[in-house]
Coordinates of C-alpha atoms in Angstrom, one line a residue:
M1 CA 22.9 14.7 -11.5
N2 CA 21.3 12.2 -9.4
R3 CA 21.3 8.5 -10.8
Y4 CA 18.2 7.3 -9.0
H5 CA 15.2 8.9 -7.3
H6 CA 12.4 7.1 -5.5
E7 CA 8.5 7.2 -4.7
Q8 CA 6.8 5.5 -1.9
I9 CA 4.0 3.6 -3.9
S10 CA 2.3 1.9 -0.6
K11 CA 3.2 1.4 3.0
H12 CA 5.9 -1.2 2.5
T13 CA 6.8 -0.6 -1.1
Y14 CA 9.2 1.8 -3.0
K15 CA 9.7 2.3 -6.3
I16 CA 13.0 3.5 -7.6
V17 CA 13.7 5.2 -11.3
E18 CA 17.2 4.8 -12.6
N19 CA 18.4 7.5 -14.8
D20 CA 21.0 5.3 -16.9
P21 CA 23.0 6.5 -19.7
Y22 CA 21.5 3.5 -22.1
G23 CA 18.1 5.2 -22.0
Q24 CA 16.4 2.4 -20.4
Y25 CA 15.4 4.0 -17.1
P26 CA 14.1 0.8 -15.5
F27 CA 11.7 0.7 -12.6
L28 CA 13.2 -1.0 -9.5
Y29 CA 11.3 -2.1 -6.3
A30 CA 12.1 -2.3 -2.5
I31 CA 9.4 -4.1 -0.3
M32 CA 10.3 -3.7 3.5
G33 CA 9.3 -7.0 5.2
V34 CA 9.5 -7.8 9.0
D35 CA 12.9 -9.8 8.7
K36 CA 14.1 -8.9 5.2
C37 CA 13.9 -6.2 2.4
V38 CA 13.3 -7.7 -0.9
V39 CA 14.6 -6.1 -4.1
I40 CA 12.8 -6.7 -7.2
D41 CA 15.2 -5.8 -10.0
T42 CA 18.6 -4.0 -9.6
G43 CA 19.2 -2.1 -12.7
T44 CA 21.9 -1.6 -15.1
G45 CA 24.6 -1.8 -12.5
I46 CA 26.2 1.7 -13.6
G47 CA 25.6 3.2 -10.0
D48 CA 25.6 2.1 -6.5
F49 CA 22.1 1.1 -6.5
A50 CA 22.4 -0.9 -3.2
G51 CA 24.0 2.3 -1.6
Y52 CA 21.0 4.3 -2.5
V53 CA 18.5 1.9 -1.1
D54 CA 20.8 1.6 2.0
A55 CA 20.7 5.5 2.5
N56 CA 17.2 6.2 1.5
I57 CA 15.0 3.3 2.2
N58 CA 16.5 0.5 4.3
K59 CA 18.2 2.2 6.8
E60 CA 19.7 1.5 10.3
P61 CA 18.6 -0.9 11.7
R62 CA 19.1 -2.6 8.3
L63 CA 17.5 -5.6 7.1
P64 CA 19.0 -8.3 5.0
Y65 CA 18.4 -8.1 1.3
L66 CA 16.6 -10.8 -0.9
V67 CA 16.9 -10.1 -4.6
I68 CA 14.4 -11.5 -7.1
N69 CA 14.7 -10.6 -10.7
T70 CA 12.0 -10.6 -13.2
H71 CA 14.2 -11.5 -16.1
V72 CA 17.8 -11.8 -17.4
H73 CA 18.1 -8.5 -19.3
F74 CA 21.0 -6.1 -18.3
D75 CA 18.8 -3.5 -17.0
H76 CA 17.3 -5.7 -14.3
V77 CA 20.2 -7.8 -13.0
G78 CA 23.3 -5.4 -13.4
G79 CA 23.3 -4.2 -9.6
N80 CA 23.0 -7.9 -8.4
H81 CA 26.6 -8.0 -7.5
K82 CA 26.3 -5.0 -5.2
F83 CA 23.6 -6.5 -2.8
A84 CA 25.5 -9.9 -2.8
A85 CA 28.4 -8.0 -0.9
R86 CA 25.9 -7.0 1.7
K87 CA 26.0 -8.6 5.4
G88 CA 23.3 -11.1 5.8
F89 CA 22.3 -11.2 2.1
R90 CA 19.6 -13.9 1.5
G91 CA 20.5 -14.5 -2.2
V92 CA 19.4 -13.9 -5.6
H93 CA 16.3 -15.6 -6.9
M94 CA 15.3 -16.0 -10.4
S95 CA 12.8 -18.3 -12.6
G96 CA 14.5 -21.9 -13.2
A97 CA 12.3 -22.3 -16.3
D98 CA 15.2 -21.9 -18.8
K99 CA 18.3 -22.2 -16.6
R100 CA 20.5 -22.4 -19.9
F101 CA 19.2 -19.1 -21.2
S102 CA 19.4 -17.3 -17.8
L103 CA 23.0 -18.3 -17.2
N104 CA 24.3 -17.3 -21.0
L105 CA 24.3 -13.9 -19.5
D106 CA 26.9 -12.2 -21.6
I107 CA 24.3 -12.8 -24.9
N108 CA 20.8 -13.0 -23.4
S109 CA 21.4 -10.0 -21.3
L110 CA 21.7 -7.8 -24.3
C111 CA 24.5 -5.9 -22.6
M112 CA 26.5 -6.6 -25.7
A113 CA 24.0 -4.9 -27.9
H114 CA 24.2 -1.8 -25.9
N115 CA 27.8 -2.0 -25.6
C116 CA 27.7 -2.4 -21.9
T117 CA 29.2 -5.5 -19.4
V118 CA 27.3 -7.2 -16.6
K119 CA 29.3 -8.5 -13.6
H120 CA 28.5 -12.2 -13.0
Y121 CA 26.4 -13.2 -10.0
K122 CA 25.3 -16.4 -8.2
V123 CA 21.8 -17.6 -8.5
D124 CA 21.0 -18.7 -5.3
K125 CA 17.3 -20.1 -5.8
W126 CA 15.8 -21.2 -8.9
L127 CA 12.0 -20.3 -8.8
K128 CA 9.2 -22.0 -10.1
E129 CA 5.5 -21.6 -10.5
G130 CA 3.7 -21.0 -7.2
D131 CA 6.8 -20.8 -5.1
T132 CA 6.3 -18.4 -2.1
I133 CA 8.6 -15.8 -0.5
Y134 CA 7.6 -14.9 3.0
L135 CA 8.2 -11.4 4.5
D136 CA 8.1 -12.4 7.9
D137 CA 9.6 -16.0 8.2
S138 CA 8.7 -16.6 11.8
K139 CA 5.1 -15.7 10.9
Q140 CA 4.4 -17.6 7.6
E141 CA 1.0 -16.5 6.4
R142 CA -0.5 -16.2 2.8
G143 CA -1.3 -12.5 3.3
T144 CA 1.9 -11.5 3.9
S145 CA 3.7 -13.4 1.2
L146 CA 5.0 -12.9 -2.6
E147 CA 3.6 -15.6 -5.1
I148 CA 5.7 -16.2 -8.3
I149 CA 4.0 -16.8 -11.6
E150 CA 5.8 -17.9 -14.5
T151 CA 5.4 -15.3 -17.5
P152 CA 7.3 -16.2 -20.6
G153 CA 7.0 -14.2 -23.5
H154 CA 9.2 -10.8 -23.3
T155 CA 12.2 -13.6 -22.5
P156 CA 11.5 -17.2 -21.6
D157 CA 12.5 -16.9 -18.1
S158 CA 10.4 -14.0 -17.2
I159 CA 8.3 -14.1 -14.2
A160 CA 5.6 -11.8 -12.0
I161 CA 5.5 -11.4 -8.5
Y162 CA 2.5 -10.8 -6.8
S163 CA 2.2 -9.4 -3.4
H164 CA -0.9 -10.7 -1.2
L165 CA 0.3 -8.0 1.3
E166 CA -0.7 -4.9 -0.9
K167 CA -2.5 -6.3 -4.0
L168 CA 0.5 -5.4 -6.3
L169 CA 1.4 -7.5 -9.3
F170 CA 5.1 -6.9 -10.4
V171 CA 4.9 -7.7 -13.9
G172 CA 8.6 -7.1 -15.6
D173 CA 8.7 -5.9 -18.9
N174 CA 5.6 -7.9 -20.3
I175 CA 3.5 -4.9 -19.8
Y176 CA 4.0 -1.2 -19.7
P177 CA 2.2 1.8 -21.7
Y178 CA 3.6 4.5 -24.1
T179 CA 7.0 3.0 -24.8
V180 CA 7.7 -0.3 -27.4
I181 CA 7.2 -3.6 -25.5
H182 CA 9.9 -5.8 -27.1
L183 CA 8.9 -9.3 -28.4
D184 CA 11.9 -9.1 -30.8
C185 CA 14.3 -9.8 -28.1
I186 CA 16.5 -13.0 -28.0
G187 CA 14.1 -15.8 -26.8
S188 CA 10.9 -13.6 -27.2
N189 CA 7.6 -15.8 -28.2
V190 CA 4.5 -14.3 -29.2
K191 CA 2.3 -17.3 -28.8
S192 CA 3.8 -17.3 -25.0
Y193 CA 3.2 -13.9 -24.8
V194 CA -0.4 -14.1 -25.5
D195 CA -0.9 -16.9 -23.1
T196 CA 0.8 -15.2 -20.2
L197 CA -1.5 -12.3 -20.6
K198 CA -4.2 -14.6 -20.4
K199 CA -3.0 -16.1 -17.4
L200 CA -2.6 -13.1 -15.6
Q201 CA -5.9 -12.0 -16.3
A202 CA -7.3 -15.0 -14.8
Y203 CA -4.8 -14.7 -11.9
I204 CA -6.1 -11.2 -11.2
I205 CA -9.7 -12.3 -11.0
K206 CA -9.0 -14.9 -8.6
V207 CA -7.3 -12.8 -6.2
E208 CA -9.2 -9.7 -6.8
K209 CA -11.6 -10.0 -3.8
D210 CA -8.8 -10.9 -1.3
E211 CA -8.1 -8.6 1.6
P212 CA -4.7 -7.2 1.8
G213 CA -2.5 -8.7 4.6
K214 CA -1.1 -6.9 7.4
L215 CA 2.6 -7.1 8.8
R216 CA 3.5 -7.0 12.2
S217 CA 4.7 -4.0 13.6
P218 CA 8.2 -3.2 15.3
E219 CA 6.7 -3.3 18.4
E220 CA 5.1 -6.5 18.0
V221 CA 8.0 -8.1 16.5
E222 CA 10.1 -6.9 19.8
K223 CA 7.3 -8.0 22.1
S224 CA 7.4 -11.5 20.6
L225 CA 11.3 -11.5 20.8
L226 CA 11.1 -10.7 24.5
C227 CA 8.5 -13.0 25.5
Q228 CA 10.7 -16.2 23.7
P229 CA 12.9 -16.6 26.8
C230 CA 9.6 -16.8 29.0
D231 CA 8.9 -19.8 26.9
D232 CA 12.2 -21.5 27.3
E233 CA 11.9 -21.1 31.1
E234 CA 8.3 -23.0 30.9
E235 CA 9.7 -25.6 28.7
E236 CA 12.7 -26.1 31.1
K237 CA 10.3 -26.1 34.2
G238 CA 8.3 -28.9 32.4
N239 CA 11.4 -31.0 31.7
G240 CA 12.2 -30.5 35.6
D241 CA 8.6 -31.9 36.2
A242 CA 8.8 -35.0 34.3
E243 CA 12.5 -36.0 35.9
A244 CA 10.6 -35.4 39.4
K245 CA 8.0 -38.0 38.1
I246 CA 10.5 -40.4 37.0
D247 CA 12.1 -40.5 40.2
S248 CA 9.1 -40.9 42.3
S249 CA 8.0 -43.7 40.3
S250 CA 11.2 -45.3 40.9
S251 CA 11.0 -45.3 44.9
T252 CA 10.1 -48.1 47.1
G253 CA 6.8 -49.8 47.7
E254 CA 7.1 -48.8 51.5
V255 CA 7.2 -44.9 50.3
E256 CA 4.1 -45.3 48.5
S257 CA 2.2 -46.7 51.0
K258 CA 3.0 -44.1 53.4
E259 CA 2.0 -41.6 50.7
E260 CA -1.7 -43.6 50.3
Q261 CA -2.0 -43.4 54.2
S262 CA -1.3 -39.6 54.1
N263 CA -4.0 -39.2 51.2
E264 CA -6.4 -40.7 53.3
K265 CA -6.1 -38.6 56.2
D266 CA -6.4 -35.8 54.0
D267 CA -9.6 -36.8 52.5
E268 CA -11.0 -37.1 55.8
E269 CA -10.0 -33.6 56.8
N270 CA -11.3 -32.2 53.4
H271 CA -14.7 -33.9 54.1
R272 CA -14.9 -32.2 57.7
K273 CA -14.1 -28.8 56.2
D274 CA -16.8 -29.1 53.4
A275 CA -19.5 -29.8 56.1
I276 CA -18.5 -26.7 58.3
A277 CA -18.5 -24.6 54.9
N278 CA -22.0 -25.6 54.0
K279 CA -23.2 -24.7 57.6
E280 CA -21.6 -21.2 57.7
E281 CA -23.2 -20.5 54.1
K282 CA -26.7 -21.3 55.3
N283 CA -26.2 -18.8 57.9
D284 CA -25.0 -16.2 55.6
D285 CA -28.2 -16.6 53.2
R286 CA -30.6 -16.4 56.3
N287 CA -28.6 -13.0 57.5
S288 CA -28.7 -11.5 54.1
N289 CA -32.3 -12.1 53.6
E290 CA -33.1 -10.3 56.7
T291 CA -30.9 -7.5 55.5
N292 CA -32.7 -7.1 52.2
N293 CA -36.0 -7.0 54.1
K294 CA -34.7 -3.9 56.1
Q295 CA -33.2 -2.0 52.9
C296 CA -36.7 -2.5 51.0
A297 CA -38.3 -0.9 53.9
T298 CA -36.1 1.9 53.7
K299 CA -36.1 2.5 50.0
G300 CA -40.0 2.9 50.4
E301 CA -39.7 5.8 52.7
N302 CA -36.8 7.6 50.7
K303 CA -39.1 7.5 47.6
N304 CA -42.1 9.0 49.5
S305 CA -39.5 12.0 50.5
K306 CA -38.2 12.2 47.0
S307 CA -41.5 12.8 45.3
A308 CA -42.4 15.5 47.5
H309 CA -39.1 17.2 46.9
D310 CA -39.5 16.8 43.2
E311 CA -42.7 18.4 43.2
D312 CA -41.0 21.6 45.0
D313 CA -38.2 21.7 42.4
T314 CA -40.9 21.5 39.8
R315 CA -43.1 24.5 41.3
S316 CA -39.7 26.4 41.4
C317 CA -38.5 25.6 37.9
I318 CA -41.9 26.9 36.6
D319 CA -41.6 30.2 38.3
N320 CA -38.0 30.8 37.2
S321 CA -38.9 30.2 33.4
Q322 CA -41.8 32.5 33.8
A323 CA -39.6 35.1 35.0
E324 CA -37.1 34.8 32.4
S325 CA -39.6 34.9 29.8
S326 CA -40.9 38.2 30.9
I327 CA -37.4 39.8 31.0
N328 CA -36.7 38.5 27.6
N329 CA -40.1 39.9 26.3
K330 CA -39.1 43.1 27.5
N331 CA -35.4 43.0 26.2
K332 CA -36.9 42.3 22.8
K333 CA -39.6 45.3 23.0
E334 CA -36.3 47.7 23.7
N335 CA -34.3 46.3 21.0
K336 CA -37.2 46.6 18.3
S337 CA -37.5 50.3 19.6
S338 CA -34.0 51.1 19.2
E339 CA -34.0 49.6 15.6
I340 CA -37.0 51.8 14.7
I341 CA -35.2 54.9 16.1
A342 CA -32.1 53.9 14.0
G343 CA -33.8 53.5 11.0
Q344 CA -35.6 56.9 11.2
K345 CA -32.4 58.4 11.8
G346 CA -30.9 56.9 8.7
K347 CA -33.6 58.1 6.7
E348 CA -33.3 61.5 8.0
G349 CA -29.6 61.3 6.9
G350 CA -30.5 60.2 3.1
V351 CA -28.9 56.7 3.8
S352 CA -30.6 53.6 5.3
S353 CA -28.8 51.3 7.8
N354 CA -28.8 48.4 5.3
S355 CA -26.7 50.6 2.9
N356 CA -24.2 51.4 5.6
N357 CA -23.5 47.8 6.3
K358 CA -23.2 46.9 2.7
Q359 CA -20.5 49.5 2.5
R360 CA -18.9 48.7 5.5
D361 CA -18.7 45.0 3.9
Q362 CA -17.3 46.0 0.6
Q363 CA -14.3 48.0 2.2
E364 CA -13.5 45.0 4.3
E365 CA -13.4 42.9 1.1
K366 CA -11.3 45.4 -0.6
S367 CA -8.8 45.5 2.6
K368 CA -8.3 41.6 2.4
G369 CA -7.3 41.6 -1.0
P370 CA -7.9 38.7 -3.5
P371 CA -9.3 35.4 -2.4
A372 CA -6.9 32.6 -0.6
A373 CA -7.2 30.3 -3.6
A374 CA -5.8 33.1 -5.9
S375 CA -2.9 34.1 -3.4
V376 CA -2.0 30.4 -3.0
L377 CA -1.6 30.2 -6.8
Q378 CA 0.8 33.1 -6.7
E379 CA 2.8 31.6 -3.9
Q380 CA 2.4 28.1 -4.6
H381 CA 6.0 27.0 -5.1
P382 CA 9.0 28.1 -3.5
H383 CA 11.0 27.7 -7.0
Q384 CA 8.4 29.6 -9.0
K385 CA 11.0 31.7 -10.7
L386 CA 12.9 28.8 -11.7
I387 CA 10.0 27.2 -13.5
D388 CA 9.2 30.2 -15.2
D389 CA 12.5 30.6 -16.5
F390 CA 12.3 26.8 -17.7
C391 CA 8.9 27.6 -19.3
Q392 CA 9.9 30.8 -20.9
L393 CA 13.3 29.3 -22.3
T394 CA 11.4 26.2 -23.7
G395 CA 8.2 28.0 -24.8
Q396 CA 6.4 25.4 -22.8
N397 CA 3.0 25.7 -20.3
V398 CA 3.7 24.1 -17.0
E399 CA 0.3 22.7 -17.0
A400 CA 0.4 21.1 -20.4
L401 CA 4.0 19.2 -19.5
N402 CA 3.6 15.3 -20.0
F403 CA 6.2 14.7 -16.8
S404 CA 6.8 16.3 -13.4
I405 CA 8.4 19.4 -13.0
D406 CA 9.2 18.9 -9.5
S407 CA 11.1 15.6 -10.2
L408 CA 13.0 17.2 -12.9
M409 CA 13.9 20.4 -10.9
Q410 CA 15.3 17.8 -8.2
I411 CA 17.2 15.5 -10.2
S412 CA 18.7 18.3 -12.1
N413 CA 20.0 19.7 -8.8
Y414 CA 17.7 22.9 -9.2
N415 CA 19.9 24.0 -12.1
V416 CA 18.1 25.4 -14.8
N417 CA 20.8 24.7 -17.4
E418 CA 20.6 21.0 -16.5
M419 CA 17.0 21.0 -16.7
L420 CA 17.3 22.4 -20.2
D421 CA 19.6 20.2 -21.1
M422 CA 17.7 17.0 -20.3
F423 CA 14.6 18.5 -21.9
F424 CA 16.4 19.1 -25.5
T425 CA 18.4 15.7 -25.4
N426 CA 16.0 13.5 -23.7
G427 CA 12.6 15.2 -24.1
A428 CA 10.7 12.1 -25.2
A429 CA 12.2 10.1 -22.3
L430 CA 11.2 12.6 -19.4
S431 CA 7.9 11.2 -18.9
Q432 CA 9.5 7.8 -17.7
I433 CA 12.4 9.6 -15.9
C434 CA 9.8 12.0 -14.1
P435 CA 6.5 10.6 -14.5
P436 CA 3.3 12.8 -14.2
N437 CA 2.1 13.5 -10.8
S438 CA 5.3 11.7 -9.3
G439 CA 6.5 15.1 -7.6
P440 CA 5.5 16.2 -4.0
Q441 CA 3.9 19.4 -5.0
D442 CA 3.4 18.6 -8.9
N443 CA 1.8 21.3 -11.1
R444 CA -1.3 19.5 -11.7
Q445 CA -2.0 18.7 -7.6
R446 CA -0.9 22.6 -7.0
K447 CA -3.7 23.7 -8.9
S448 CA -6.7 21.6 -7.9
E449 CA -5.5 21.1 -4.0
G450 CA -3.8 24.6 -3.2
K451 CA -1.7 24.4 -0.2
N452 CA -3.0 20.7 0.5
S453 CA -0.8 19.6 -2.2
N454 CA 2.4 19.4 0.2
N455 CA 0.6 16.5 1.6
S456 CA 0.5 14.2 -1.3
D457 CA 0.9 10.4 -1.2
L458 CA 3.8 10.5 -3.6
V459 CA 7.4 10.9 -2.5
V460 CA 10.6 11.7 -4.8
A461 CA 14.2 12.1 -3.8
A462 CA 15.2 15.4 -2.5
R463 CA 18.1 17.4 -3.8
G464 CA 21.6 16.2 -3.3
G465 CA 21.6 13.7 -0.1
G466 CA 18.3 11.9 -1.4
R467 CA 16.5 12.6 1.4
A468 CA 12.8 11.7 1.0
E469 CA 9.4 13.4 2.1
V470 CA 7.2 10.5 3.1
K471 CA 3.7 10.4 3.7
K472 CA 3.0 8.4 7.0
E473 CA -0.2 6.5 6.3
F474 CA -1.4 4.8 2.9
K475 CA -4.8 3.5 2.1
A476 CA -4.9 -0.5 1.0
P477 CA -5.7 -0.8 -2.6
E478 CA -9.3 -1.5 -3.6
G479 CA -8.0 -3.6 -6.2
V480 CA -5.0 -5.1 -7.9
R481 CA -2.3 -2.8 -9.6
L482 CA 0.2 -3.5 -12.0
C483 CA 3.8 -2.5 -11.1
C484 CA 5.9 -2.2 -14.4
G485 CA 9.3 -2.5 -15.5
H486 CA 9.3 0.6 -17.0
V487 CA 6.9 3.8 -16.9
E488 CA 4.2 2.7 -14.7
A489 CA 4.1 1.7 -11.1
A490 CA 0.2 1.8 -10.6
L491 CA -1.2 0.4 -13.8
D492 CA -5.0 -0.7 -14.1
P493 CA -5.2 -4.2 -14.9
K494 CA -7.6 -3.3 -17.7
S495 CA -4.4 -2.6 -19.7
I496 CA -4.3 -6.4 -20.1
E497 CA -7.6 -6.3 -22.3
Q498 CA -6.2 -3.7 -24.4
L499 CA -3.0 -5.7 -25.1
L500 CA -5.0 -8.8 -26.0
A501 CA -7.2 -7.0 -28.3
L502 CA -4.2 -5.2 -30.0
L503 CA -2.7 -8.5 -30.7
E504 CA -5.9 -9.8 -31.9
A505 CA -6.4 -7.1 -34.5
V506 CA -2.7 -7.8 -35.6
K507 CA -3.4 -11.5 -35.8
A508 CA -6.6 -10.7 -38.1
G509 CA -4.7 -8.5 -40.3
A510 CA -6.7 -5.2 -39.3
L511 CA -3.9 -3.6 -38.1
Y512 CA -0.7 -2.3 -40.0
P513 CA 2.6 -1.9 -38.4
S514 CA 3.6 1.9 -38.2
H515 CA 7.4 0.9 -38.5
V516 CA 9.1 -2.2 -40.3
D517 CA 12.5 -3.1 -40.0
S518 CA 14.2 -6.5 -40.8
G519 CA 11.2 -8.7 -40.6
Y520 CA 9.8 -7.2 -37.4
G521 CA 7.1 -4.4 -37.3
E522 CA 5.9 -1.9 -34.9
F523 CA 2.0 -2.2 -34.0
T524 CA 0.2 0.3 -31.8
N525 CA -3.1 1.4 -30.7
G526 CA -1.9 4.8 -29.2
T527 CA -1.3 3.7 -25.4
Y528 CA 0.5 0.3 -26.1
S529 CA 2.9 -0.6 -28.8
L530 CA 4.4 -3.9 -29.7
M531 CA 7.7 -4.5 -31.7
M532 CA 7.0 -8.2 -33.1
K533 CA 7.7 -10.3 -36.1
L534 CA 5.5 -9.3 -38.9
K535 CA 4.3 -13.0 -39.6
P536 CA 4.6 -14.7 -36.0
K537 CA 3.6 -18.2 -34.7
W538 CA 0.3 -17.6 -33.2

C-alpha cells in the first residue's frame, strides 16, 4: 500500500496526503519557488515523506527545502528530521508565540496519546505575526511571498500561511469540514479560537481583491544569471576609469597647459566643420525641392492613365458578370427540370424521393450504432471490471460513493482485496484518504465530461512508482481558498462564517452536544463539528 499520494492544486502548489496507521491522514503541502521548495507540515514521520517529495515533486535539479510547521502536533512535525538531512536545507520555521509549549515535544505533540514517538528537531527560526518568506530571494516582492498569521485556538502555537502568489491560505488544523475540529487538546482555547476566526475573516476581506503574483520562469532566472558577469565587468571598467582620472589629476601643470592648448585647436576645427556642414545642408534642401516638383508632375500623368485603365477594367467586369449570371440561370433551369422528372418517376413507382432519402438516413444511423456519449460511458475506464467487482462485492453504486474510486484503486495497487480491506476497515475515513473528485478520471467527471475527463486539473500518484499525471496549466484563482490540515485543500472562505455561527449557537445554549465525554461535548451543524468544553470561557 502506498504511504502517500499527491495532487497538484495550483501551478506551484502540491497537496500530499499521508495514509498513516494512526488514522490522522494529514494534508501536507509543497510549494515550488524559484530558489527553494517550501514544505508546509511533514506528517507523522512513519514513512519517508522527504524521499517521496524528492521523487515526485521536487525532482532534479532539486531545490533546497524550507519547512514551515503550522503547529507542534505529531502528525505535522514528524518528518522534520528527514528534511533536515537534505543538502542545502534552509531550516525549520514555526511560531514563536509560545516557545516553551512548542519545545515540550513529547507531551504537547500528542505522540504519547497515540502511542508513537517523534524525533526531535532544531527550530532554526521562530516566526511571528507578519513575517514574510520569499519564494524568490533575489527578487523580493509581496506578490511572490508567504505571509505568517498567528492563529491560536487549536494550539497556542498555531499559525496560518498566506500565499500572495496563488491566493491560498494554509490554515492548519483550525478549519476543516466533515471531521471533528479538536478544541480539547493541551493548550486549546475557545476564546482564542473565536478571535482567530474573526481575524482570518478580516484578513481575507483585505487581500480578496489583490491580484495573484507571478514567479520568474526558469528561463528568466537563467538569463539573469548569465547577465551577471557582464555587470561585474562593467563595474571593473568603471573602477578603471576612476583610477585613470585620479592619475590624470595628479599630473604636472605643464601637462595640463598642453591639454588646454590642444582643446582650443580642436574647438576651432569643429567650428570650421560646422560651417561647411550648414552650407551643404542648404544645397541639399534646394535639390530636394526640385526633385519633389518633378515627382508631382509625373504622378499627375500616371493618375490620368490609371483612371482610363480603370474604366476598361470596369467594363470587362460587367461583361463577365453578365455572362456568369446567364450560365447560372441556365444551370438552375436544367437542375429544376431534372428534379421534376425524378419526382415523377418516384411517384410512378409508388415511393417519393423524400421517403427514399429518409430510409437511407435511417439505415446509416443503424450502421453507426449507439451515440458517441453512450460508447464513452461503456468504455470510459481501463479498469471498469475492477470497479464493477468492487461495487458488486460491497453493494455500492459507483455514482453515490463519497470518495474517489480512482484514488482508492491507485493506493491499493489495483488489487480488489486491498480495496475491500480499506473499505470495510476504514470506510468512514475514505473520504479523507481519497477525497471526492481527486482522481484523474473520477466517476463524476467521467459521467459529465466523457473523454475529456482525462484532462482533469487534479493530480494523484500513479501506481507503484508514484508517477503523477500533471495538467500543464492552471488558471489563477478568482478568490482566496483555504488549504486545510485535513480533509479539504480548496475550501470556500464562507466556512468561517458557518463556524462562527456554530459557536454563537453553542454560546447561546441553542445547540446541544451530540456526544459528551468527561466535561467535553461534540457540537455539530452537519458540515462542521467542534469538540470543546461544555462550559468554556467565552
